[in-house]
XYZ file of C-alpha atoms in Angstrom:
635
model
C 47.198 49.729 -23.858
C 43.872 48.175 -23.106
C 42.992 45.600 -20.278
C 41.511 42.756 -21.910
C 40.829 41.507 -18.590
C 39.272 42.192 -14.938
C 38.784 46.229 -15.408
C 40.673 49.019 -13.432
C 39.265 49.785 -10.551
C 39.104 45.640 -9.555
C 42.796 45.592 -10.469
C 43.511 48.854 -8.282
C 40.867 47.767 -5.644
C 42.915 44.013 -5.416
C 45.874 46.093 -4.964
C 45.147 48.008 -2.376
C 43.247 45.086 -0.461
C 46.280 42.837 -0.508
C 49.152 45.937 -0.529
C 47.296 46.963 2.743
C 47.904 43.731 4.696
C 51.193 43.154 3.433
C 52.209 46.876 4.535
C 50.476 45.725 8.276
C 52.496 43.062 8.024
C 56.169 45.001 7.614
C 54.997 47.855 9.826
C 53.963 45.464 13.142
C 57.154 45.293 15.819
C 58.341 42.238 16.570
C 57.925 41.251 20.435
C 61.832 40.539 22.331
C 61.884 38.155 24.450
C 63.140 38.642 28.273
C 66.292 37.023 28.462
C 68.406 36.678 31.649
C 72.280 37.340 31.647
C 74.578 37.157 34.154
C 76.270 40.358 33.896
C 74.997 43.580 31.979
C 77.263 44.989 30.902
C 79.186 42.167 28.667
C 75.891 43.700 26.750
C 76.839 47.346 26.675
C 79.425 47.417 22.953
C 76.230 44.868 21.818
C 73.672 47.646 22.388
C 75.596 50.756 20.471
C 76.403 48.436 17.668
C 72.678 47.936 17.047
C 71.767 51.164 17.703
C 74.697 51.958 15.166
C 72.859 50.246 12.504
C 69.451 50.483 13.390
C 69.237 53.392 10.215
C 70.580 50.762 7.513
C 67.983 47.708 8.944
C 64.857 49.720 8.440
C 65.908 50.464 4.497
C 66.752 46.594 4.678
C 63.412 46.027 5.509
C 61.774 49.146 3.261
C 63.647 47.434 0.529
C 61.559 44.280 1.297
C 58.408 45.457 1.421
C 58.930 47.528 -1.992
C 60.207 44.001 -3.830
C 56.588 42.464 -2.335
C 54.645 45.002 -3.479
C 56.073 45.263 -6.883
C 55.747 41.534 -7.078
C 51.679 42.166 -6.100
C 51.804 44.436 -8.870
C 52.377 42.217 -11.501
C 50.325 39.424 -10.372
C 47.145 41.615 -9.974
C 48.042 43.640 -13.745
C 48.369 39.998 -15.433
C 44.593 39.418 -13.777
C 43.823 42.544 -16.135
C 45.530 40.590 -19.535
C 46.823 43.799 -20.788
C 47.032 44.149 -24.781
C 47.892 46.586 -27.375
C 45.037 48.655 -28.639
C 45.612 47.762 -32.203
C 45.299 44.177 -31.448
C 42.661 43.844 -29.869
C 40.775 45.872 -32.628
C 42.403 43.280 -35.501
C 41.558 40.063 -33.883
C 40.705 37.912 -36.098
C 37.759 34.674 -36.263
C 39.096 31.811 -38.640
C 37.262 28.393 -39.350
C 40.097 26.332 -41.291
C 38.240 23.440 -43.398
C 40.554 20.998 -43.825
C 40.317 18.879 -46.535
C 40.408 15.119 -45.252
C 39.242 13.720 -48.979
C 40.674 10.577 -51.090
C 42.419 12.625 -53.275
C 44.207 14.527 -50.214
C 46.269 10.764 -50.156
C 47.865 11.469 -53.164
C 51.453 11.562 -52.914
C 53.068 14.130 -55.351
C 54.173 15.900 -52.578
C 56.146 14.090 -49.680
C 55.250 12.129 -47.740
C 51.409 13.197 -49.074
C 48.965 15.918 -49.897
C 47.489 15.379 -46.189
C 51.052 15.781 -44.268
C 51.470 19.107 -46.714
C 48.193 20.615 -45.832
C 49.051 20.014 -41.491
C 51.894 22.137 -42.773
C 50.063 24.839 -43.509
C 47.910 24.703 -41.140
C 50.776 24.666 -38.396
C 52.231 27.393 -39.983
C 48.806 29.541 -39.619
C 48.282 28.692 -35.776
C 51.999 29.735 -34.988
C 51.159 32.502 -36.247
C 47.887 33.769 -35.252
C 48.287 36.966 -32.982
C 47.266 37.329 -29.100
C 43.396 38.087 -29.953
C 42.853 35.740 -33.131
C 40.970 32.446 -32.781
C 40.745 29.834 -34.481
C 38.313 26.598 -34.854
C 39.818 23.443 -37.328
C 37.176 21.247 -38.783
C 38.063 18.129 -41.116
C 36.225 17.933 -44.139
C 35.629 14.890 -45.517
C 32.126 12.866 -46.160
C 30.898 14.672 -43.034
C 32.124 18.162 -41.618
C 33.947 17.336 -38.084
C 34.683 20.468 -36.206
C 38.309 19.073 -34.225
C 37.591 21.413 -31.030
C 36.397 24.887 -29.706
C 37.073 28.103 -31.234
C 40.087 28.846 -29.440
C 43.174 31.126 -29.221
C 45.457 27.867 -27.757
C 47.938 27.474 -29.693
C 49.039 23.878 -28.263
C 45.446 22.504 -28.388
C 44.980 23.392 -32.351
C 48.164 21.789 -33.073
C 47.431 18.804 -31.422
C 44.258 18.838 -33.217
C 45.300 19.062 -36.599
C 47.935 16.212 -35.819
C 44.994 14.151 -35.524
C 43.387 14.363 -38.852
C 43.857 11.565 -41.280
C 42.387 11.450 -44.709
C 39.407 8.823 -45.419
C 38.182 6.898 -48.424
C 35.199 9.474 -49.281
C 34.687 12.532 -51.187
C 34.512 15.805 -49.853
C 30.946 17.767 -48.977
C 31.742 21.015 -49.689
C 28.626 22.699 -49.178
C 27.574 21.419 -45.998
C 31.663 22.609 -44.810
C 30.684 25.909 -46.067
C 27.548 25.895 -44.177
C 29.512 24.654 -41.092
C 31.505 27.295 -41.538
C 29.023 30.527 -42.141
C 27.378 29.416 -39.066
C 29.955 28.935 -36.855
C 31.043 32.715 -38.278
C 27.609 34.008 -37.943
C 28.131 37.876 -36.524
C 31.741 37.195 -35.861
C 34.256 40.096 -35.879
C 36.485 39.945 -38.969
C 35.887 36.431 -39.875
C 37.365 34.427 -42.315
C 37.106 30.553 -43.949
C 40.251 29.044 -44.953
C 39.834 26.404 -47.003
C 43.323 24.568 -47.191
C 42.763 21.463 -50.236
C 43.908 20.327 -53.689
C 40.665 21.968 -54.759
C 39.195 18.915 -55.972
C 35.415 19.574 -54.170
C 33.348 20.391 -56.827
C 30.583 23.334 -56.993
C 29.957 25.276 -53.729
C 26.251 24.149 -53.971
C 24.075 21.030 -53.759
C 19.900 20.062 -53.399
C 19.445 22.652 -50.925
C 21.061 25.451 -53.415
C 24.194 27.431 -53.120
C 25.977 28.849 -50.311
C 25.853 32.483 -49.968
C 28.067 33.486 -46.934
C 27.882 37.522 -47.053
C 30.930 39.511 -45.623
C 32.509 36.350 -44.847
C 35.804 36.348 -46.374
C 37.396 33.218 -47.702
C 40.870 32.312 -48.532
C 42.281 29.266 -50.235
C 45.129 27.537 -49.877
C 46.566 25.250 -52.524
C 48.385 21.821 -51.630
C 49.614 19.592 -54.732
C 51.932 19.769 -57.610
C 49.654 17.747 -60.206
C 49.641 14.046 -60.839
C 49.774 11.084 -62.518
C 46.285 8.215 -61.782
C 44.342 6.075 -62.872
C 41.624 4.599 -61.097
C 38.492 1.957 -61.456
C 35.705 4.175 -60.513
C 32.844 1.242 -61.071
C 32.832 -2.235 -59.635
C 30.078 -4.821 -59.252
C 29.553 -8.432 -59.290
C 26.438 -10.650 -60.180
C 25.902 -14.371 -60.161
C 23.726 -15.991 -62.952
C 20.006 -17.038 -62.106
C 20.691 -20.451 -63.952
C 24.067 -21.226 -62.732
C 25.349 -19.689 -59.405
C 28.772 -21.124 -59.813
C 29.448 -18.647 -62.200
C 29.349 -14.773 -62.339
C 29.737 -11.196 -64.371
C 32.103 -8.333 -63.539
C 31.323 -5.029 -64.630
C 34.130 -2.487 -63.987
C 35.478 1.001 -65.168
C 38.668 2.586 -65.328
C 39.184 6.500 -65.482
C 42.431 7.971 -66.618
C 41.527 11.723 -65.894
C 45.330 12.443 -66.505
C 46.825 13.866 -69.841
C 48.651 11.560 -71.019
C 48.027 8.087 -72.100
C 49.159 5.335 -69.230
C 49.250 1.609 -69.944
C 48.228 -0.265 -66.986
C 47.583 -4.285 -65.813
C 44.026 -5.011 -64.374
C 43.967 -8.254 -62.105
C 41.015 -10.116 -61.325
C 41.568 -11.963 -57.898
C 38.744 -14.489 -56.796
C 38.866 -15.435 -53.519
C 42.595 -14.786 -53.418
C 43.734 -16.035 -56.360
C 43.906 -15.108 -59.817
C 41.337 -15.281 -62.015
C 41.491 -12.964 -65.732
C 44.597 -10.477 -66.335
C 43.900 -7.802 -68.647
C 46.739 -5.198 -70.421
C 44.960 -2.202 -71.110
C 45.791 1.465 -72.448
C 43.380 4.458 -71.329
C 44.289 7.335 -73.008
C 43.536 11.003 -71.504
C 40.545 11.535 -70.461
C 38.915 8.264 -71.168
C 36.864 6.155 -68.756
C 36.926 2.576 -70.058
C 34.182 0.290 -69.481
C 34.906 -3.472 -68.824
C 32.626 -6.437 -69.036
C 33.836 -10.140 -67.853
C 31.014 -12.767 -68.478
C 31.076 -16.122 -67.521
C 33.833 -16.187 -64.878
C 34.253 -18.342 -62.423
C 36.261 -19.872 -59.670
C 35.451 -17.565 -56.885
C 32.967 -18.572 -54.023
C 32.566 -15.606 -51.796
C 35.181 -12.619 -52.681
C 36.310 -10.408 -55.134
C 39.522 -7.967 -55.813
C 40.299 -5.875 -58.625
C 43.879 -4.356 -59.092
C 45.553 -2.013 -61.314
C 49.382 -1.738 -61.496
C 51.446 0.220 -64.021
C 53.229 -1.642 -66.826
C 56.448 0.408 -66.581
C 56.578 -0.336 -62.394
C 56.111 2.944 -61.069
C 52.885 3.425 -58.903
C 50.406 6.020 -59.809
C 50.188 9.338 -57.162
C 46.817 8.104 -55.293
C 46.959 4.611 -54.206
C 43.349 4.642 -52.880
C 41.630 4.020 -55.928
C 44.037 1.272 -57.462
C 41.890 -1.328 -55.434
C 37.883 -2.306 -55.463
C 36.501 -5.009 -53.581
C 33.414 -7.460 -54.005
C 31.576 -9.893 -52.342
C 29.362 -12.449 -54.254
C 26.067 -13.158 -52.969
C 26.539 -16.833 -50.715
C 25.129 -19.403 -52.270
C 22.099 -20.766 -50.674
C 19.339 -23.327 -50.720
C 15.950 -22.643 -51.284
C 13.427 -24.805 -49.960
C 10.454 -25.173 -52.360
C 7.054 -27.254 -52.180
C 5.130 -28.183 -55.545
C 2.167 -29.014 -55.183
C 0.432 -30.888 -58.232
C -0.610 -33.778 -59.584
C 1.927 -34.275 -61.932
C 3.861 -31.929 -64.622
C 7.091 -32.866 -65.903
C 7.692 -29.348 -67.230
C 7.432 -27.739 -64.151
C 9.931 -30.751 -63.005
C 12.119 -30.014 -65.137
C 12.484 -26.319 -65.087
C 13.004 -26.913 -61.236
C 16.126 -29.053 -61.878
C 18.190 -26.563 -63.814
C 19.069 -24.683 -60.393
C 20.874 -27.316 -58.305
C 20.588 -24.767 -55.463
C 16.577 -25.242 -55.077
C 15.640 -27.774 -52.034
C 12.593 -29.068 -54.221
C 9.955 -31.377 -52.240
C 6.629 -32.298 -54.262
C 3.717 -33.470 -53.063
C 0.033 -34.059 -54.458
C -2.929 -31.951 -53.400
C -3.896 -34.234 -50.681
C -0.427 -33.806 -49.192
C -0.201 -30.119 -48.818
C -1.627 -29.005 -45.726
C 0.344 -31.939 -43.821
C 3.581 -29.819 -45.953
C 2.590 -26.697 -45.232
C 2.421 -27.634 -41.143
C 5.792 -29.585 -40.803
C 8.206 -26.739 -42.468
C 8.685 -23.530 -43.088
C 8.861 -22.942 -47.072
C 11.109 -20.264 -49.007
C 8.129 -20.392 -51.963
C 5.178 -22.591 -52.685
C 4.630 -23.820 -56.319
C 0.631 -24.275 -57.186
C 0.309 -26.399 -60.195
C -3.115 -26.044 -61.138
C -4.263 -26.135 -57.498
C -5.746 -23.895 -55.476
C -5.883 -24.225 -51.578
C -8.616 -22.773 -49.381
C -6.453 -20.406 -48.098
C -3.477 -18.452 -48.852
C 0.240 -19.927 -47.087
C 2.365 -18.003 -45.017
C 4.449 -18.068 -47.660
C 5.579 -16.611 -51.405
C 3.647 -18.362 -53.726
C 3.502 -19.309 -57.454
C -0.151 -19.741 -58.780
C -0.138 -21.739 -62.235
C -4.005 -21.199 -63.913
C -5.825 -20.554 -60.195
C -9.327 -21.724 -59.668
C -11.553 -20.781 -56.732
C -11.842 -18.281 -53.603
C -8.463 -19.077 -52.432
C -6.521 -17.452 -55.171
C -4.572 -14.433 -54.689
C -6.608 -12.665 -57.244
C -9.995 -13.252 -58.757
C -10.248 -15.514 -61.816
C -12.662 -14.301 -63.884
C -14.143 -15.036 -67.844
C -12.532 -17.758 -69.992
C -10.889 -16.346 -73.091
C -9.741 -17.524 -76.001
C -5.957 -17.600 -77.693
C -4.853 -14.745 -75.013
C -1.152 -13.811 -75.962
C 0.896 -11.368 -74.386
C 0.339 -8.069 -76.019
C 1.535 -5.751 -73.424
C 4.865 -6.785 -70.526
C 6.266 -4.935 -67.807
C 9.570 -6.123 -68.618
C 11.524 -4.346 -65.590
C 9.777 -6.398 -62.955
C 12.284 -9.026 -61.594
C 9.818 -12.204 -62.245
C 10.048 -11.798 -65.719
C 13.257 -9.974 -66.733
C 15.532 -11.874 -69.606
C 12.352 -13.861 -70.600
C 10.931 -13.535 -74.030
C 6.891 -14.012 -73.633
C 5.499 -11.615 -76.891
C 4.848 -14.655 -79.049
C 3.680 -17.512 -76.888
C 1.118 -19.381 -78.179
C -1.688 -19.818 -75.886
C -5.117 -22.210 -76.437
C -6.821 -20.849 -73.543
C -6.863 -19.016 -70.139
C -8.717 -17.160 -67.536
C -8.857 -13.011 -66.907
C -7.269 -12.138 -63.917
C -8.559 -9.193 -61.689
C -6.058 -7.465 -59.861
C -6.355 -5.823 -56.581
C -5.081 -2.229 -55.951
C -1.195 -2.065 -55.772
C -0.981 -5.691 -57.781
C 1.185 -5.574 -60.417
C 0.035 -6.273 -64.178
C 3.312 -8.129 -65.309
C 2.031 -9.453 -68.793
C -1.904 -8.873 -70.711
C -3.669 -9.594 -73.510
C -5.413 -8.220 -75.622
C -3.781 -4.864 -76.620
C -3.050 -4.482 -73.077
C -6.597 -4.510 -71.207
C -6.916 -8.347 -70.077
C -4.623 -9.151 -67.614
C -2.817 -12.519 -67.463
C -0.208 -12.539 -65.341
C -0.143 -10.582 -62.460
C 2.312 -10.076 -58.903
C 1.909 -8.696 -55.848
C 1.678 -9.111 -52.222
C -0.825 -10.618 -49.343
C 0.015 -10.797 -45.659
C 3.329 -9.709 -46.290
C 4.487 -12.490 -48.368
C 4.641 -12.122 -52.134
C 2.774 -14.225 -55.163
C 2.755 -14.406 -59.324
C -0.291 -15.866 -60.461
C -0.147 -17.528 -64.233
C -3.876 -17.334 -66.125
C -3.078 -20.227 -67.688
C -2.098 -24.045 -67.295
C 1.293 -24.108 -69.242
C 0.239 -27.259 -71.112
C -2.167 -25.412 -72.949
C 0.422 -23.520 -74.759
C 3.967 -23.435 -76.020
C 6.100 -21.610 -73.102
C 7.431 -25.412 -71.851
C 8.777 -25.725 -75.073
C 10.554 -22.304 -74.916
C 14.135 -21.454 -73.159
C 11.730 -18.990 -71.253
C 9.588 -20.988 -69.187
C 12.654 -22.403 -66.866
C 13.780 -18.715 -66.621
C 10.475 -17.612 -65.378
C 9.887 -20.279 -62.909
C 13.514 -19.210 -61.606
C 13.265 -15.244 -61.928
C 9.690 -16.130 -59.681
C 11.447 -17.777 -56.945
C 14.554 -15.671 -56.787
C 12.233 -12.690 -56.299
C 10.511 -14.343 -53.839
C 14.184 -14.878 -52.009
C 14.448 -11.578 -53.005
C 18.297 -12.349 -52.905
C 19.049 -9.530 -55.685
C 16.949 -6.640 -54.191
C 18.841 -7.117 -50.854
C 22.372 -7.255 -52.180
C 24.701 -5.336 -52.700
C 28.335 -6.529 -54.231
C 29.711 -3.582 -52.376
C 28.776 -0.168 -50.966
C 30.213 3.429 -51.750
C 32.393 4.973 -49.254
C 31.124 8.457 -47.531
C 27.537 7.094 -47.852
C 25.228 5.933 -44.549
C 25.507 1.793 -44.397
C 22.263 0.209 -43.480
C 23.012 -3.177 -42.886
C 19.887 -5.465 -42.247
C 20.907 -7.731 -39.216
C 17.753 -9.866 -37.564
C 15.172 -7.725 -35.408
C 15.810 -9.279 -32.187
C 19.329 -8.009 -32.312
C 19.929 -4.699 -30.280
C 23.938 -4.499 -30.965
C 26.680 -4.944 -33.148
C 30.499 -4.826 -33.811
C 31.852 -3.993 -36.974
C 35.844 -5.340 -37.640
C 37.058 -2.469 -40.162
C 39.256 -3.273 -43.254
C 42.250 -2.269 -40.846
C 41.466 -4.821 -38.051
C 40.056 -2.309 -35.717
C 36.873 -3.148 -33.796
C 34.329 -0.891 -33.347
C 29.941 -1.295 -31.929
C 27.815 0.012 -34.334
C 23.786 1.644 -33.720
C 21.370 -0.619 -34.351
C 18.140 1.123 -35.754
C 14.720 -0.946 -36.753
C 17.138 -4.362 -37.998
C 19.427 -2.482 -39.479
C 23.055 -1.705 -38.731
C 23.620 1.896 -39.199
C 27.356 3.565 -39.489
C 29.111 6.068 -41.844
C 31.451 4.427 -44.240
C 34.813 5.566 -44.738
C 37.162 3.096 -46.105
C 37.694 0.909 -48.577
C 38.036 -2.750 -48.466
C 36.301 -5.859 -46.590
C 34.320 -5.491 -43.183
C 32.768 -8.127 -41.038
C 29.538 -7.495 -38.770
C 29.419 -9.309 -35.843
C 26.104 -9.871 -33.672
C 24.720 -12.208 -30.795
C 21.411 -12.737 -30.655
C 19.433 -11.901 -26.664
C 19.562 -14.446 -23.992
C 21.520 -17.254 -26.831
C 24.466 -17.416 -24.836
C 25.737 -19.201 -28.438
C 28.253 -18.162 -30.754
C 28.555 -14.924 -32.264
C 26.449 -14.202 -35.997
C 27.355 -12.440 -38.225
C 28.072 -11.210 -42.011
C 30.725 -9.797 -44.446
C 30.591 -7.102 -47.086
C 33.042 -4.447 -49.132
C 32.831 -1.103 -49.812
C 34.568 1.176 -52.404
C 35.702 4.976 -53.276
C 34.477 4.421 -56.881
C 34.635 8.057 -57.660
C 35.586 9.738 -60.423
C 35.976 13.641 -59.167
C 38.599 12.038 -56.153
C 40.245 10.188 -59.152
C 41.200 13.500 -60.668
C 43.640 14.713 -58.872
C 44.765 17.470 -60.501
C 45.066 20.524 -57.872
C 42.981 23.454 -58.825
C 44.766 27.071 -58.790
C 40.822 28.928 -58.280
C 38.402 28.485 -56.075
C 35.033 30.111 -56.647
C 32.400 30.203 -53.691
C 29.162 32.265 -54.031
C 30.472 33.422 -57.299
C 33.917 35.007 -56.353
C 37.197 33.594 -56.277
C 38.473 32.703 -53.137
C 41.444 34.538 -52.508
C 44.955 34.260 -50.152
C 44.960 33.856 -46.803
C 45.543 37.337 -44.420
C 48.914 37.663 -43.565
C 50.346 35.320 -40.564
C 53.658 35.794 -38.922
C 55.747 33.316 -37.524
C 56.870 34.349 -34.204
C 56.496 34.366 -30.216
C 52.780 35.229 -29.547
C 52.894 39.118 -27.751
C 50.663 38.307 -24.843
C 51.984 40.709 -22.155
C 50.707 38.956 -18.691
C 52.606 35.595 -20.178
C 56.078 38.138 -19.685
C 54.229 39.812 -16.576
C 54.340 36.307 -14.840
C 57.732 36.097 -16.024
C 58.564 39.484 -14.275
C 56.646 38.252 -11.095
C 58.938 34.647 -11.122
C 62.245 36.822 -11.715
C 61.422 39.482 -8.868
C 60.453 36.276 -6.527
C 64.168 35.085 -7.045
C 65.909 38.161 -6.692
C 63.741 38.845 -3.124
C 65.002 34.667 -1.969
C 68.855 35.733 -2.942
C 68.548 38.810 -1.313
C 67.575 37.547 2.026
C 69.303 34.968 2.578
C 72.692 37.495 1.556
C 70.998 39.626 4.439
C 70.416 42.646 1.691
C 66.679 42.244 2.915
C 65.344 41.206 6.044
């Protein structure tokens, strides 16, 4: 028997301190009282009855003062927590990761993998001897340690009860890194890692996770399963015609079997293509919809099984997208005339266009604020606070400097990833004449001539706002007459909006969000798919949170000192993964290059903690000494 503990000689030094006064205590006389009688010797028979008895009262009140100090004795040895030898030697230190992942929803076992896993994990905490402890962390997208390394049996149930499973993949290698340090020179520890298996390689950027003596266990929820899941989902609208729009989806059957399944299409709510499709095992099926239309704002794609049965993981049956709101740009041309440029600018009936001669710009340029300026052969003096389109610059106020006339330039040599000139088709324009453009450092040579060394059209930005400068008047070539002049002018301003390098049709789930909200905000409240309401950081105009579920959210914002409505925006997010699609549960586990293997033995059973049954003893001897006197057995 070992004291785990106050030592000894406290325990025997308490005694004695306390024993000591309650022995005063017994031994001190009590003080009679004078009483006055009116004859004597009515109290003669009294007298020799007490003196009779007087033998039998002092073992009455021996036997007291031994039931006292017997009950001091277990109060002061349950200060000293005292515990078999053995067990305190085989106490054990146990981090339980436990797997919170998408795939932990599936539901091949009842009610799901998730419940199954608590299970287990109840099972191991009722069983857990008098020195083990035990710390449960949810892993998930993030490792999220529940509570304390602790030997509390009630608290690490209540903890586990807590854990629900989220929309993200699992990190295994930053749960394994949780876990080694948590461990780090612990007695006999141990990582149980209680999961479907379904986390991938023990290692990551940073390299794999060696954990040394550290032993690790696995335990193995899931029978196996039947899915399918869309693992890609985005949403674009056309440059040229915003009421219309491309899906690109995939679907993943990581199964072995073929499965024949119904994709829906909802726009805005309702339904917009229905597809009949068979994957067959193994295959991930691309999808392309062009030309769609009939949705404004958002997105759904479902899958359903032909035969009526649902698939065991509902969490990937369901994507979400929003389409990028359609909104007005406000132009200004400036020129004297071109009915080219006039025309290319009518094809988008979502450009605000205002044109106005050279006379008329800096009267423009003072009353409103423009989304892009259009220079027709004009140059002003100096550059607008604005994104700009130079066509053929003259003078100091161009962006760049215009130097030599040339001759028949052409475009030999196109950057054809840069968003001012992608789906254009510029290699054979016929050109009369132009000017060389210089280009400053960081500009951007989108198109040159002459094998590449003369630049002609070139981007980049000044003051913060962003330009495309032409080398060339348009009417001194062929590109008006060419499907790719109205597609340049467009690609030009929609960079400038820069309306596809900000959105996104949706984000992933178990990724960082950064939202952009304006810079003057300091706070925000996101609405989650399930209705809950939550504030969110704000960090340098952006709204910063950890995503976790699928489906639509809604930012909320008010801007300082408005006392006006609240602002705010909308976007989706997705699982889209195919490695949480697979649900398959995995019978090995192999971290640092072993096998993890089974769990050290835990029995269920009543914890053998000896100062719980000491207190026990100390409540039991307290009710014998209150029955006792008041029967007169003690006094």
């Amino acid at each position: 028997m070992i004291l785990a503990g106050l030592p000894l000689a406290e325990l025997l030094a308490i005694f004695v301190a306390i024993g000591l006064g309650v022995g005063v205590l017994y031994v001190l006389k009590l003080r009679r009282r004078v009483v006055a009688v009116p004859f004597s010797i009515l109290w003669a028979r009294i007298l020799r009855d007490k003196e009779a008895t007087s033998l039998f009262s002092k073992l009455k009140r021996l036997l007291s003062l031994l039931l006292q100090l017997a009950l001091l004795a277990l109060l002061v040895l349950a200060l000293g927590d005292p515990r078999a030898a053995a067990s305190l030697v085989r106490g054990r230190t146990i981090v339980v990761l436990l797997d919170a992942s998408a795939s932990m929803q599936a539901t091949d076992v009842a009610p799901d993998r998730l419940a199954a896993a608590r299970d287990e994990v109840r099972k191991m905490i009722q069983g857990l001897g008098g020195s083990d402890r035990m710390l449960v962390a949810q892993m998930d997208a993030m490792v999220t340690p529940l509570g304390p390394m602790t030997g509390d049996t009630s608290a690490l149930e209540r903890e586990v009860a807590a854990v629900t499973a989220t929309d993200t993949s699992a990190d295994f290698p930053r749960a394994l890194r949780f876990a080694a340090d948590v461990l780090r020179d612990a007695d006999r520890a141990e990582i149980i890692v209680v999961s479907d298996g379904a986390l991938g390689p023990a290692s990551d950027s940073s390299g794999a996770v060696h954990l040394g003596d550290v032993r690790v266990s696995y335990v193995r929820v899931g029978n196996g399963g039947r899915n399918v899941g869309i693992t890609e989902f985005s949403v674009r609208r056309y440059p040229l015609d915003k009421s219309r729009y491309e899906v690109m989806l995939e679907l993943t059957n990581p199964g072995s079997q073929p499965e024949d399944v119904e994709l829906q299409l909802l726009g805005d709510g309702a339904l917009v293509d229905l597809t009949k499709l068979r994957l067959q095992p193994g295959e991930r099926l691309p999808r392309f919809y062009p030309q769609l239309s009939g949705a404004s704002r958002t997105l759904e794609a479902k899958i359903t099984r032909l035969d009526g049965t649902h698939d065991d993981l509902p969490a990937d049956d369901h994507a979400y997208a929003l389409l990028p709101e359609r909104r007005r740009a406000k132009v200004l041309v400036v020129t004297d005339g071109n009915a080219y440029l006039e025309a290319a600018l009518l094809l988008d009936e979502y450009l605000d266009v205002t044109q106005v001669p050279p006379a008329g710009y800096v009267a423009a340029v003072a009353s409103h604020a423009w989304d892009a300026v259009v220079f027709d052969g004009v140059t002003p003096a100096e550059m607008p606070r604005a994104n700009a389109l130079y066509l053929d610059p003259r003078g100091p106020g161009s962006p760049v400097k215009v130097k030599e006339a040339i001759k028949s330039p052409g475009f030999d040599r196109l950057d054809r990833k840069h968003p001012a000139i992608r789906f254009t088709a510029l290699d054979d324009v016929n050109i009369a004449a132009g000017h060389r453009l210089q280009p400053d450092d960081g500009d951007k040579v989108l198109g040159a001539s002459s094998d590449g060394t003369v630049p002609i059209l070139v981007a980049g930005t000044r003051g913060g706002y962003k330009f495309v400068a032409l080398g060339f008047d348009v009417r001194d070539s062929d590109l008006p007459l060419r499907p790719a002049w109205p597609l340049f002018v467009i690609d030009c301003i929609d960079w400038f909006d820069d309306e596809d390098a900000r959105y996104l049709s949706s984000f992933r789930t178990g990724e960082v969000w950064r939202i952009p909200v304006p810079g003057s905000v300091g706070q925000a409240t996101v609405t989650l798919p399930g209705g809950a309401a939550q504030p969110v950081a704000v960090h340098e105009g952006r709204a910063v949170m950890l995503g976790e579920r699928s489906g639509f959210y809604r930012l909320a914002y008010r801007f300082p000192d408005s006392g006006g409505p609240e602002s705010g925006t909308t976007f989706a997010a997705n699982l889209l993964d195919p490695a949480e699609s697979a649900i398959t549960p995995q019978d090995r586990l192999v971290v640092d290059g072993k096998d993890a293997g089974e769990t050290s033995p835990f029995h269920l059973g009543v914890r053998r903690e000896i100062w719980i049954y000491l207190l026990l003893a100390a409540a039991l001897l307290t009710a014998l000494e209150w029955a006792t006197y008041h029967r007169r057995v003690t006094v």
